[in-house]
Amino acid sequence: MVSLFFTFVLVFSLVSVTCNATPVSKYPAIFVFGDSTVDPGNNNYITTILRANHKPYGRDFPTHVPTGRFTNGRMVTDFLASSLGIKELVPPYLDPTLSNEDLRTGVSFASAGSGLDDMTNVAIGVIPVSKQPRLFKEYKEKLIKVVGETEANSIIGGALVMISAGTNDIIFSFYDSFVRRVEFNMGRYQDFLLQKLHDRIKELYDLGCRTFVLPSLAPIGCLPIQMTAKFENSSARTCVEKENADARSYNSKLEKLLPEIQVSLSGSKLIYASMYDPVIDIINNPQKYGFLVTNRGCCGSGLVEMGPLCNVASSVCKNSTQYLFWDSVHPSQATYSVIAKVLADKFIA
């Protein structure tokens, strides 16, 4: 549910661990793993209450219908895939109507509410990040049947692979419950999550993936739902600095870890997507990016609503293009569009 556009502000500062990065225009496909910021609707096909297949989600989607994306329209992965010339929309892998072309050009295996820590997913019945590579293995077998083993390996080896996860773990398994605080302090829990991320990268590498984009955490304490949860800041609607500091600490560890992983995986390229500073800049200078409201969502009060709480009975702001957030956790389509344009201008032109 929440890694917010945490994933996505990667757009502002993709920093490659190696030089001579492969031109993005040459990516034949895109594969996505993680949580709600990159789930285009996989949760529609599993038993969970955490879905966005109802109004007002999808209000500004091209078809004006909810698709399962936790926003009012397209996500960054959609805009990015379009900018890369791959496809207009990245579909959910579990969609039974996937075409052969969808398989050739990539899909998302992400599940809203998921985390690197399996305990994050237990109560809500979503697909943990640990199980998403298993779906990818199943996908690979299907792709081989469509294009043959040689071409399938070529597509997978040349594809851009994104893994967006970690925020749900820190928020829901550490901050907002005692699930993990009984055995970890924040530093040790961060290390635990990073080891899980390392494991997932290795699994996907063994299945043929080579180019990975790993986004850092954005300022978690600036999520509307986190501002609301911390009562001392609820009226002022200011960011929770302690949580932002934890995000910065995690990001520093992630940036140092990726070169080590890359060395251990011959032929791999791991791209650290730094997003903390760019997100803070958007929040501190919203009008620079065309926004007026950054501390609450467009749906309902914008303070706590998301998923089932953002529904057909919820009031909705008139102009979502002025809102950084669509609900209390997820960005609006306008936010995703701005971020994707920055990526296209800087790395694709």
XYZ file of C-alpha atoms in Angstrom:
349
model
C 0.000 0.000 0.000
C 2.486 2.489 0.845
C 5.808 2.804 -0.630
C 4.199 5.758 -2.072
C 5.776 7.474 -4.898
C 8.688 6.502 -2.976
C 9.301 4.365 -5.742
C 8.791 6.915 -8.203
C 10.516 9.921 -7.455
C 13.434 7.817 -8.558
C 12.856 9.765 -11.602
C 14.647 12.809 -10.317
C 17.973 11.232 -9.669
C 18.694 7.847 -11.075
C 22.272 7.211 -10.105
C 23.885 4.261 -11.798
C 26.340 2.177 -9.857
C 28.256 1.715 -13.075
C 29.226 3.939 -15.944
C 28.189 3.496 -19.557
C 24.579 2.612 -18.694
C 22.598 0.966 -21.443
C 20.424 3.559 -23.226
C 16.902 3.336 -21.897
C 15.505 3.242 -25.430
C 16.999 -0.213 -25.828
C 14.987 -1.847 -23.038
C 12.720 -4.429 -24.709
C 10.508 -4.829 -21.649
C 9.807 -3.627 -18.147
C 9.198 -5.843 -15.122
C 7.925 -4.415 -11.859
C 7.870 -5.811 -8.326
C 6.715 -4.272 -5.093
C 3.740 -2.563 -3.526
C 0.797 -0.284 -4.304
C 2.778 2.409 -6.064
C 3.551 -0.125 -8.792
C 0.536 -2.457 -8.607
C -1.724 -1.829 -11.624
C -4.368 -4.245 -10.364
C -2.951 -7.601 -9.280
C -4.892 -7.328 -6.036
C -8.105 -7.465 -8.086
C -7.420 -11.168 -8.622
C -6.605 -12.272 -5.076
C -8.620 -12.465 -1.861
C -7.897 -9.227 -0.037
C -9.786 -6.127 1.034
C -6.906 -3.958 -0.124
C -8.123 -3.058 -3.581
C -8.576 0.053 -5.680
C -11.035 -1.391 -8.210
C -13.818 0.939 -7.122
C -14.651 4.604 -7.557
C -13.314 7.239 -7.169
C -10.055 5.459 -8.088
C -9.525 5.657 -11.829
C -11.555 8.844 -12.182
C -9.022 10.353 -14.581
C -7.860 7.130 -16.222
C -8.283 7.154 -20.032
C -11.380 4.942 -19.699
C -12.573 6.756 -16.544
C -12.975 3.459 -14.724
C -11.095 2.030 -11.723
C -8.412 -0.452 -12.755
C -6.898 -1.413 -9.427
C -4.287 1.349 -9.540
C -4.154 3.252 -6.258
C -4.519 6.641 -7.871
C -6.953 8.578 -10.009
C -5.321 7.604 -13.308
C -1.980 6.377 -14.566
C 1.038 5.554 -12.447
C 4.672 6.410 -13.039
C 5.327 2.949 -14.442
C 2.725 3.615 -17.123
C 4.192 6.990 -18.045
C 7.711 5.583 -17.928
C 6.909 2.596 -20.148
C 5.333 4.981 -22.627
C 8.359 7.296 -22.571
C 10.643 4.339 -23.158
C 8.568 3.348 -26.171
C 7.650 -0.003 -24.641
C 3.874 0.295 -24.136
C 1.269 2.772 -22.933
C 0.275 0.876 -19.784
C 2.026 -1.750 -17.668
C -0.591 -4.449 -16.983
C -0.930 -6.679 -13.918
C 0.484 -10.156 -14.412
C -2.587 -11.805 -12.864
C -4.941 -10.310 -15.456
C -6.357 -13.371 -17.276
C -6.806 -11.368 -20.487
C -3.081 -10.661 -21.016
C -2.061 -10.848 -24.657
C 1.127 -12.328 -26.050
C 2.324 -8.782 -26.705
C 1.783 -7.941 -23.040
C 3.992 -10.871 -22.136
C 6.689 -9.796 -24.590
C 6.918 -6.236 -23.315
C 6.577 -6.786 -19.595
C 4.134 -6.772 -16.717
C 3.896 -5.879 -13.052
C 3.961 -8.523 -10.344
C 3.459 -5.998 -7.556
C 0.779 -6.300 -4.917
C -0.599 -3.358 -2.939
C 0.168 -3.674 0.755
C 3.153 -5.944 0.253
C 6.532 -5.687 1.904
C 9.983 -7.210 2.014
C 9.112 -8.625 5.442
C 6.586 -11.463 5.103
C 4.972 -10.418 8.395
C 3.890 -7.161 6.775
C 1.582 -9.090 4.453
C 0.028 -11.651 6.795
C -3.064 -9.812 8.006
C -4.238 -8.459 4.650
C -3.634 -11.446 2.398
C -1.600 -9.739 -0.315
C 1.316 -11.155 -2.322
C 4.560 -10.607 -0.399
C 7.592 -9.475 -2.327
C 9.183 -12.824 -1.452
C 6.595 -14.625 -3.589
C 6.631 -12.259 -6.543
C 9.754 -13.841 -8.112
C 7.832 -17.138 -8.131
C 5.217 -15.456 -10.299
C 8.031 -14.199 -12.500
C 9.321 -17.757 -12.916
C 5.825 -18.800 -14.001
C 5.732 -15.819 -16.358
C 9.070 -16.841 -17.883
C 7.704 -20.265 -18.734
C 4.739 -18.645 -20.488
C 7.025 -16.274 -22.390
C 9.167 -19.169 -23.608
C 6.059 -20.808 -25.047
C 5.221 -17.599 -26.919
C 8.611 -16.522 -28.295
C 10.967 -19.456 -27.693
C 13.711 -19.827 -25.118
C 16.384 -17.821 -26.913
C 14.245 -14.733 -27.432
C 12.731 -15.041 -23.961
C 16.185 -14.992 -22.397
C 17.098 -11.999 -24.535
C 13.992 -10.066 -23.474
C 14.509 -10.811 -19.795
C 18.223 -10.111 -19.903
C 17.692 -6.737 -21.563
C 14.674 -5.632 -19.549
C 14.494 -2.899 -16.936
C 13.527 -4.380 -13.574
C 12.109 -2.238 -10.772
C 11.682 -3.311 -7.171
C 9.731 -0.852 -5.028
C 9.294 -1.988 -1.442
C 10.201 -1.251 2.154
C 7.915 1.574 3.134
C 5.024 -0.652 4.183
C 7.384 -2.663 6.349
C 8.693 0.349 8.221
C 5.280 1.975 8.628
C 3.025 -0.952 9.354
C 5.344 -3.539 10.880
C 7.480 -1.123 12.892
C 6.026 2.347 13.464
C 2.328 1.597 13.720
C 2.416 -1.788 15.473
C 4.583 -3.885 17.767
C 5.040 -6.670 15.235
C 8.766 -6.149 14.803
C 9.678 -3.720 17.579
C 9.783 -6.564 20.090
C 12.848 -8.047 18.379
C 14.431 -5.217 16.359
C 15.472 -1.644 16.847
C 15.182 0.532 13.741
C 18.776 0.024 12.635
C 18.614 -3.748 12.855
C 15.219 -3.816 11.150
C 16.619 -1.797 8.258
C 19.433 -4.318 7.918
C 16.883 -7.146 7.986
C 14.888 -5.521 5.159
C 17.976 -4.876 3.063
C 18.983 -8.520 3.351
C 15.527 -9.483 2.100
C 15.939 -7.089 -0.822
C 19.341 -8.626 -1.590
C 17.714 -12.071 -1.629
C 15.026 -10.948 -4.091
C 17.588 -9.387 -6.434
C 19.582 -12.620 -6.404
C 16.469 -14.668 -7.199
C 15.597 -12.498 -10.178
C 19.214 -12.477 -11.329
C 19.184 -16.272 -11.314
C 16.086 -16.109 -13.525
C 17.937 -13.975 -16.072
C 17.364 -10.360 -15.007
C 20.388 -8.091 -15.203
C 19.405 -4.413 -14.934
C 17.738 -3.323 -11.703
C 16.403 0.007 -10.496
C 16.186 0.194 -6.707
C 14.423 3.304 -5.422
C 15.268 4.690 -2.035
C 12.615 5.692 0.461
C 11.007 9.097 0.144
C 10.327 11.111 3.320
C 7.910 8.722 5.028
C 7.064 11.297 7.672
C 5.501 13.534 5.015
C 2.789 11.052 4.057
C -0.599 12.512 5.014
C -1.510 9.338 6.886
C 1.666 9.534 8.965
C 1.083 13.184 9.779
C -2.367 12.200 10.995
C -1.097 9.209 12.989
C 1.285 11.383 14.981
C -1.172 13.391 17.036
C 1.293 16.084 17.986
C 1.481 17.096 14.321
C -2.080 16.356 13.183
C -3.384 19.915 13.344
C -0.256 21.564 11.971
C 0.000 18.946 9.184
C 3.777 18.996 9.262
C 6.163 16.178 8.414
C 7.302 13.807 11.149
C 11.035 14.426 11.273
C 11.962 11.271 13.226
C 10.447 9.122 10.466
C 12.169 11.158 7.782
C 15.479 10.667 9.579
C 14.893 6.906 9.578
C 14.246 7.045 5.837
C 17.518 8.888 5.270
C 19.373 6.287 7.315
C 17.857 3.423 5.315
C 18.694 5.153 2.054
C 22.330 5.599 3.036
C 22.612 1.883 3.767
C 20.886 0.971 0.492
C 23.207 3.157 -1.570
C 26.270 1.544 0.019
C 24.897 -1.972 -0.384
C 24.134 -1.925 -4.102
C 27.756 -1.793 -5.370
C 28.536 -4.785 -3.151
C 25.640 -6.760 -4.619
C 26.618 -5.783 -8.144
C 30.158 -7.064 -7.672
C 28.781 -10.398 -6.498
C 26.465 -10.776 -9.527
C 28.526 -10.887 -12.699
C 27.101 -8.840 -15.547
C 24.499 -7.104 -13.409
C 23.809 -3.389 -13.211
C 22.171 -1.983 -10.104
C 20.829 1.544 -10.267
C 20.277 3.441 -7.027
C 17.316 5.759 -7.476
C 17.743 8.587 -4.994
C 14.448 10.272 -4.275
C 14.465 11.700 -0.782
C 15.741 15.169 -1.671
C 13.557 15.555 -4.787
C 10.407 14.633 -2.839
C 11.266 17.124 -0.122
C 11.733 19.742 -2.837
C 8.285 18.999 -4.263
C 6.747 19.277 -0.798
C 8.602 22.469 0.081
C 8.105 24.115 -3.326
C 4.792 22.742 -4.644
C 3.974 25.629 -6.964
C 7.260 25.040 -8.756
C 5.692 21.761 -9.884
C 2.127 23.023 -10.288
C 0.638 21.886 -6.973
C -1.230 23.748 -4.249
C -1.913 21.030 -1.653
C 0.772 18.645 -0.399
C -0.243 17.634 3.129
C -3.527 15.831 2.478
C -5.115 13.767 -0.262
C -7.840 14.589 -2.767
C -10.119 11.743 -1.642
C -12.339 12.353 1.390
C -10.719 14.362 4.160
C -7.372 13.357 2.685
C -6.113 12.583 6.182
C -6.728 8.840 6.556
C -8.621 7.552 3.512
C -7.049 4.976 1.217
C -8.131 1.666 -0.288
C -11.575 0.666 1.013
C -11.896 3.946 2.946
C -11.594 5.944 -0.275
C -14.819 4.860 -1.944
C -17.864 5.907 -3.915
C -19.297 7.652 -0.850
C -16.177 9.788 -0.361
C -16.118 13.421 -1.341
C -13.425 14.224 -3.878
C -11.587 17.457 -4.604
C -12.648 19.224 -7.778
C -9.189 19.622 -9.273
C -6.891 16.693 -8.542
C -4.117 18.259 -10.639
C -3.510 20.646 -7.732
C -2.975 17.809 -5.262
C 0.284 15.999 -4.702
C -1.601 13.094 -3.137
C -4.712 11.326 -4.399
C -5.471 9.607 -1.085
C -3.672 9.743 2.259
C -0.833 7.580 0.950
C -0.626 7.583 -2.839
C 0.242 10.330 -5.315
C -2.152 11.699 -7.891
C -1.793 11.057 -11.603
C -0.578 14.645 -11.932
C 2.309 13.867 -9.603
C 3.225 10.735 -11.502
C 3.073 12.642 -14.768
C 5.393 15.394 -13.557
C 7.915 12.883 -12.261
C 7.819 10.831 -15.439
C 8.369 13.937 -17.561
C 11.464 14.806 -15.559
C 12.776 11.308 -16.211
C 12.022 11.526 -19.914
C 13.649 14.952 -20.269
C 16.813 13.974 -18.417
C 17.395 10.373 -19.395
C 15.530 9.636 -22.612
C 15.883 12.684 -24.830
